[in-house]
Tab-separated table of C-alpha atoms in Angstrom:
chain	number	residue	atom	x	y	z
A	1	MET	CA	-65.349	101.585	24.423
A	2	TYR	CA	-69.367	100.660	23.993
A	3	GLU	CA	-68.422	99.126	20.741
A	4	CYS	CA	-65.494	96.960	22.513
A	5	LYS	CA	-67.880	95.754	25.046
A	6	ILE	CA	-70.154	94.473	22.608
A	7	ALA	CA	-67.556	93.059	20.547
A	8	GLU	CA	-66.194	91.204	23.718
A	9	LYS	CA	-69.253	89.989	24.327
A	10	LEU	CA	-70.161	88.728	21.115
A	11	VAL	CA	-66.683	86.713	21.313
A	12	GLU	CA	-67.597	85.415	24.628
A	13	LEU	CA	-71.107	83.987	23.480
A	14	ARG	CA	-69.765	82.418	20.260
A	15	THR	CA	-67.055	80.645	22.368
A	16	ARG	CA	-69.535	79.282	24.839
A	17	LYS	CA	-71.757	78.203	22.387
A	18	GLY	CA	-69.146	76.266	20.626
A	19	VAL	CA	-69.795	77.516	16.845
A	20	THR	CA	-67.557	79.380	14.215
A	21	GLN	CA	-68.224	82.936	12.535
A	22	GLU	CA	-69.479	81.079	9.569
A	23	GLU	CA	-72.081	79.264	11.409
A	24	VAL	CA	-73.384	82.426	13.039
A	25	ALA	CA	-73.295	83.901	9.732
A	26	GLN	CA	-75.510	81.370	8.171
A	27	SER	CA	-78.078	81.635	11.218
A	28	LEU	CA	-78.431	85.393	10.817
A	29	SER	CA	-78.266	85.754	6.726
A	30	VAL	CA	-75.191	87.810	6.835
A	31	SER	CA	-71.470	87.493	5.726
A	32	ASN	CA	-68.674	85.824	7.512
A	33	LYS	CA	-66.794	89.367	7.288
A	34	THR	CA	-69.565	91.201	8.643
A	35	VAL	CA	-69.517	88.512	12.070
A	36	SER	CA	-65.790	89.167	11.955
A	37	LYS	CA	-66.148	92.941	12.063
A	38	TRP	CA	-68.806	92.920	14.980
A	39	GLU	CA	-66.273	90.699	16.928
A	40	ASN	CA	-63.296	92.804	15.952
A	41	GLY	CA	-65.114	96.122	16.969
A	42	ALA	CA	-64.859	97.767	13.374
A	43	SER	CA	-68.744	97.682	13.395
A	44	THR	CA	-71.669	97.031	15.383
A	45	PRO	CA	-75.143	95.162	14.864
A	46	GLU	CA	-78.040	97.077	13.763
A	47	LEU	CA	-80.745	97.029	16.364
A	48	GLY	CA	-82.855	94.257	14.388
A	49	LEU	CA	-79.724	92.094	14.073
A	50	LEU	CA	-78.881	92.588	17.933
A	51	VAL	CA	-82.577	91.209	18.740
A	52	GLU	CA	-81.747	88.083	16.331
A	53	LEU	CA	-78.206	87.668	18.176
A	54	ALA	CA	-79.819	87.870	21.438
A	55	ARG	CA	-82.217	85.045	20.383
A	56	TYR	CA	-79.591	83.071	18.646
A	57	TYR	CA	-77.082	82.968	21.805
A	58	GLU	CA	-80.260	82.780	24.157
A	59	VAL	CA	-79.555	85.490	26.203
A	60	SER	CA	-81.223	89.037	26.834
A	61	THR	CA	-80.642	92.185	24.644
A	62	ASP	CA	-79.314	93.924	27.511
A	63	ALA	CA	-76.897	91.310	28.420
A	64	LEU	CA	-75.880	91.033	25.047
A	65	LEU	CA	-75.093	95.285	25.059
A	66	GLY	CA	-73.552	94.550	28.447
A	67	LEU	CA	-76.177	96.636	30.350
A	68	ALA	CA	-77.088	93.956	32.784
A	69	GLU	CA	-75.451	91.183	34.236
A	70	GLU	CA	-76.118	87.969	32.761
A	71	LYS	CA	-78.025	85.200	34.740
A	72	LYS	CA	-76.893	82.111	34.553
A	73	GLN	CA	-79.588	79.629	34.062
A	74	SER	CA	-80.100	76.349	36.207
A	75	ILE	CA	-79.975	73.134	34.223
A	76	ARG	CA	-83.896	73.033	35.036
A	77	GLU	CA	-84.535	76.281	33.426
A	78	VAL	CA	-82.121	75.455	30.348
A	79	VAL	CA	-84.078	71.905	29.923
A	80	CYS	CA	-87.432	73.799	30.146
A	81	ALA	CA	-86.908	75.993	27.843
A	82	GLU	CA	-85.866	72.999	25.288
A	83	PHE	CA	-89.126	71.524	25.676
A	84	GLU	CA	-91.518	74.801	25.449
A	85	GLY	CA	-93.930	74.533	22.879
A	86	LEU	CA	-93.404	71.311	21.728
A	87	SER	CA	-95.813	68.415	21.063
A	88	ARG	CA	-95.593	65.333	23.075
A	89	LYS	CA	-94.264	63.491	19.912
A	90	ASP	CA	-91.487	66.415	19.222
A	91	ALA	CA	-90.756	66.296	23.239
A	92	VAL	CA	-89.898	62.598	23.397
A	93	GLN	CA	-87.577	62.797	20.143
A	94	LYS	CA	-85.836	65.904	21.981
A	95	ALA	CA	-85.511	64.067	25.023
A	96	PHE	CA	-83.865	61.210	23.248
A	97	THR	CA	-81.671	63.595	21.212
A	98	MET	CA	-80.278	65.194	24.594
A	99	VAL	CA	-79.669	62.082	26.427
A	100	LYS	CA	-77.572	60.722	23.308
A	101	SER	CA	-75.670	64.310	23.366
A	102	VAL	CA	-74.448	63.573	27.081
A	103	ILE	CA	-71.641	61.671	25.360
A	104	PRO	CA	-70.000	64.246	23.355
A	105	ALA	CA	-70.548	66.933	26.192
A	106	ILE	CA	-68.744	64.662	28.518
A	107	TYR	CA	-65.949	64.737	26.187
A	108	GLU	CA	-65.873	68.443	25.481
A	109	GLY	CA	-67.028	68.247	21.536
A	110	LYS	CA	-64.281	65.887	20.689
A	111	VAL	CA	-67.186	63.395	19.892
A	112	PRO	CA	-69.234	64.693	16.722
A	113	GLN	CA	-72.753	66.101	17.949
A	114	VAL	CA	-75.699	63.929	16.995
A	115	GLU	CA	-78.237	64.723	14.494
A	116	ASP	CA	-80.431	67.928	15.949
A	117	ALA	CA	-83.860	66.391	16.629
A	118	ASP	CA	-85.563	69.342	14.888
A	119	LYS	CA	-84.158	67.694	11.300
A	120	SER	CA	-85.273	64.038	12.225
A	121	SER	CA	-88.255	62.649	10.792
A	122	ALA	CA	-91.780	63.870	11.875
A	123	GLU	CA	-93.184	60.689	11.017
A	124	GLU	CA	-91.387	58.617	14.079
A	125	ILE	CA	-90.919	59.282	17.825
A	126	ALA	CA	-87.664	58.379	17.430
A	127	VAL	CA	-85.985	56.962	14.384
A	128	GLU	CA	-82.587	55.408	13.366
A	129	ASN	CA	-79.830	58.144	13.005
A	130	PRO	CA	-77.329	56.788	10.779
A	131	GLN	CA	-74.237	58.817	12.703
A	132	TYR	CA	-74.116	57.660	16.546
A	133	SER	CA	-77.192	55.619	16.542
A	134	ARG	CA	-75.695	53.033	18.981
A	135	LEU	CA	-73.500	54.192	21.741
A	136	GLN	CA	-71.614	52.914	24.697
A	137	LEU	CA	-69.629	54.854	27.342
A	138	ALA	CA	-68.143	52.527	29.987
A	139	MET	CA	-65.882	54.432	32.606
A	140	ASP	CA	-65.160	53.781	36.261
A	141	GLY	CA	-68.273	54.801	38.421
A	142	MET	CA	-70.632	55.280	35.386
A	143	TYR	CA	-72.095	53.407	32.433
A	144	GLU	CA	-74.461	54.670	29.499
A	145	PHE	CA	-76.060	52.801	26.673
A	146	VAL	CA	-78.144	54.433	23.832
A	147	THR	CA	-79.640	52.695	21.158
A	148	ASN	CA	-81.923	54.212	18.390
A	149	SER	CA	-83.021	52.080	15.819
A	150	GLU	CA	-86.097	50.560	14.081
A	151	GLU	CA	-86.274	47.702	16.849
A	152	VAL	CA	-85.169	49.357	20.055
A	153	ASN	CA	-85.224	52.974	21.315
A	154	VAL	CA	-83.584	52.783	25.016
A	155	ALA	CA	-81.115	54.887	26.962
A	156	VAL	CA	-79.791	53.967	30.228
A	157	MET	CA	-77.263	55.305	32.686
A	158	LEU	CA	-76.106	53.444	35.616
A	159	LEU	CA	-74.197	55.069	38.294
A	160	ARG	CA	-72.077	53.562	41.478
A	161	ASN	CA	-74.128	54.213	44.207
A	162	ASN	CA	-73.651	54.706	47.979
A	163	ALA	CA	-74.934	51.224	48.896
A	164	ASP	CA	-72.184	49.944	46.456
A	165	PHE	CA	-74.538	47.119	45.133
A	166	ALA	CA	-74.407	45.705	48.326
A	167	TRP	CA	-77.825	44.425	48.067
A	168	LEU	CA	-76.595	42.037	44.772
A	169	GLY	CA	-75.192	39.957	47.558
A	170	GLU	CA	-78.147	39.474	49.944
A	171	ALA	CA	-79.523	36.263	49.788
A	172	GLU	CA	-83.550	37.665	50.207
A	173	LYS	CA	-82.869	40.302	47.736
A	174	GLN	CA	-81.249	37.739	45.286
A	175	LYS	CA	-84.545	35.617	45.547
A	176	GLU	CA	-86.773	38.658	44.737
A	177	ILE	CA	-84.390	39.663	41.656
A	178	VAL	CA	-84.268	35.935	40.240
A	179	ARG	CA	-88.288	36.126	40.556
A	180	VAL	CA	-88.424	38.534	37.576
A	181	PHE	CA	-85.827	36.863	35.304
A	182	ARG	CA	-87.443	33.323	36.178
A	183	PHE	CA	-90.934	34.741	35.169
A	184	LEU	CA	-89.331	36.543	32.092
A	185	SER	CA	-87.363	33.123	30.768
A	186	GLN	CA	-90.405	31.605	29.829
A	187	GLU	CA	-91.072	32.077	25.851
A	188	ASP	CA	-94.869	31.996	26.168
A	189	VAL	CA	-94.454	34.477	29.054
A	190	LEU	CA	-93.138	36.856	26.236
A	191	SER	CA	-96.011	36.211	24.098
A	192	VAL	CA	-98.555	37.073	26.804
A	193	LEU	CA	-96.584	40.543	27.756
A	194	TYR	CA	-96.626	41.132	23.939
A	195	PHE	CA	-99.952	41.484	23.788
A	196	VAL	CA	-101.094	42.504	27.308
A	197	LEU	CA	-98.313	45.556	27.360
A	198	SER	CA	-99.749	46.604	23.765
A	199	GLN	CA	-102.360	48.995	22.926
A	200	SER	CA	-104.208	46.119	21.463
A	201	CYS	CA	-105.073	45.119	24.718
A	202	ALA	CA	-107.692	46.942	26.846
A	203	GLU	CA	-106.552	48.206	30.143
A	204	ASN	CA	-109.171	45.671	31.751
A	205	PHE	CA	-109.186	42.332	30.547
A	206	THR	CA	-109.711	38.643	31.646
A	207	VAL	CA	-107.893	34.992	31.010
A	208	ASP	CA	-109.933	34.197	27.824
A	209	TYR	CA	-109.848	37.268	26.273
A	210	VAL	CA	-105.813	37.317	26.276
A	211	ALA	CA	-106.167	33.664	25.443
A	212	LYS	CA	-108.049	34.358	22.350
A	213	HIS	CA	-105.370	36.988	21.227
A	214	THR	CA	-102.215	34.888	21.881
A	215	ASN	CA	-102.826	31.259	21.010
A	216	VAL	CA	-101.788	30.338	24.907
A	217	THR	CA	-104.128	27.963	26.602
A	218	GLU	CA	-106.320	29.631	29.266
A	219	GLU	CA	-104.996	27.712	32.082
A	220	ARG	CA	-101.514	28.793	31.291
A	221	VAL	CA	-102.536	32.453	30.582
A	222	LYS	CA	-104.174	32.351	34.279
A	223	VAL	CA	-100.738	31.196	35.748
A	224	ILE	CA	-98.955	33.775	33.804
A	225	LEU	CA	-101.095	36.749	34.678
A	226	ASN	CA	-101.079	35.715	38.296
A	227	GLU	CA	-97.531	35.502	38.189
A	228	PHE	CA	-97.372	38.999	36.467
A	229	CYS	CA	-99.409	40.597	39.241
A	230	SER	CA	-96.541	39.385	41.886
A	231	VAL	CA	-93.658	40.768	40.033
A	232	GLY	CA	-95.109	43.525	37.351
A	233	GLU	CA	-97.528	46.440	37.101
A	234	CYS	CA	-100.728	44.297	36.891
A	235	SER	CA	-103.359	43.714	39.301
A	236	GLN	CA	-106.863	41.769	39.686
A	237	VAL	CA	-110.331	41.699	41.231
A	238	THR	CA	-113.014	39.934	41.211
A	239	ALA	CA	-116.005	40.603	39.184
A	240	HIS	CA	-119.623	39.448	40.633
A	241	LEU	CA	-121.720	38.791	37.335
A	242	GLU	CA	-125.156	37.160	37.345
A	243	GLU	CA	-123.378	34.025	35.824
A	244	GLY	CA	-120.871	33.717	38.866
A	245	GLU	CA	-117.554	35.247	40.136
A	246	LYS	CA	-115.074	36.165	37.161
A	247	THR	CA	-111.267	37.650	37.872
A	248	VAL	CA	-110.678	40.920	35.807
A	249	TYR	CA	-106.992	42.050	35.496
A	250	GLU	CA	-105.770	45.432	34.856
A	251	CYS	CA	-102.541	46.667	33.487
A	252	TYR	CA	-101.596	49.898	32.170
A	253	GLY	CA	-98.297	48.812	30.951
A	254	ASP	CA	-94.879	47.911	32.689
A	255	GLY	CA	-92.184	50.259	31.648
A	256	ILE	CA	-89.541	48.381	34.101
A	257	LEU	CA	-90.299	45.147	32.520
A	258	LEU	CA	-90.255	46.463	29.200
A	259	SER	CA	-87.099	48.317	29.469
A	260	VAL	CA	-85.459	44.776	31.084
A	261	ILE	CA	-86.813	42.822	27.898
A	262	CYS	CA	-85.278	45.498	25.492
A	263	LEU	CA	-81.903	45.547	27.085
A	264	ALA	CA	-82.038	41.652	26.792
A	265	TYR	CA	-82.987	41.693	23.021
A	266	GLU	CA	-80.106	44.197	22.697
A	267	LYS	CA	-77.805	42.259	24.608
A	268	MET	CA	-78.474	38.941	22.698
A	269	CYS	CA	-80.074	39.776	19.449
A	270	GLY	CA	-78.804	43.867	18.493
A	271	ARG	CA	-75.970	44.288	16.374
A	272	ARG	CA	-72.644	44.395	18.151
A	273	ALA	CA	-71.143	47.526	16.094
A	274	TYR	CA	-71.045	50.826	17.943
A	275	GLU	CA	-71.154	54.166	16.138
A	276	TYR	CA	-69.185	55.335	19.242
A	277	ASN	CA	-67.781	52.968	22.143
A	278	LEU	CA	-65.666	53.958	24.909
A	279	ASN	CA	-65.291	50.286	26.394
A	280	GLY	CA	-63.574	51.220	29.711
A	281	ASN	CA	-63.809	49.966	33.041
A	282	CYS	CA	-67.081	49.302	34.012
A	283	LYS	CA	-66.763	47.496	37.718
A	284	LEU	CA	-69.000	49.598	39.370
A	285	ILE	CA	-69.058	47.677	42.258
A	286	GLY	CA	-66.393	48.480	44.955
A	287	GLY	CA	-63.712	51.061	44.326
A	288	GLU	CA	-63.944	54.666	46.086
């Protein structure tokens, strides 16, 4: 009876994890035959292997042995466990890989899993994965786009909202939205943002400092920075110096504007091929 309970639990855990007996055997450095015997009740794992099995299946040994009811972890607990002990670089790579894994998860494993983050290059935060490096999922009520390349690393998920995007049809809201696109549509604006949003630029800067590093005239830089303050994460203060007053700008970066620029780049300059593309109905406005 005891061996039978362990055998049933091992089969249940392996099925839930979605792995084969061969994969389990390789992870524990045992033979396929050994794993098979455990699962059909012909034999039971030794104590040391019970501990390894519990770690592999991410359960307690008591739960593995059927001595305690297995507590189902919340999504938050599962995610936190994935990031425990990781460096910032590894955490970013892990987050990107988890986002990319959403599509295979939705389709219950029908789409091959993306490469594990632990096997990726340690030299880059996010490197191009030759398998599923550009994904698109379009379906009624949800849109997801992920790209992981040398040029752009971005993941975006758009869902239908309770407001049904009604704000998109409101004249005043349209004006505010258009301000952002009008600002970004100017080529010299992109040149200035390229410098201001980079680590090469100090967090506090002046017009002449930016002009010197962008080959844009001081007069034009002033106009761009003032407009940036009205649509982006940038502010200005007046410094009172011996030689007179001087405007000093402050910017720690603007993730939203940079994301919009990256998406525009992918739309117009990115390659059109997808490693996985479900091109379904993406009309998120309207419907139930």
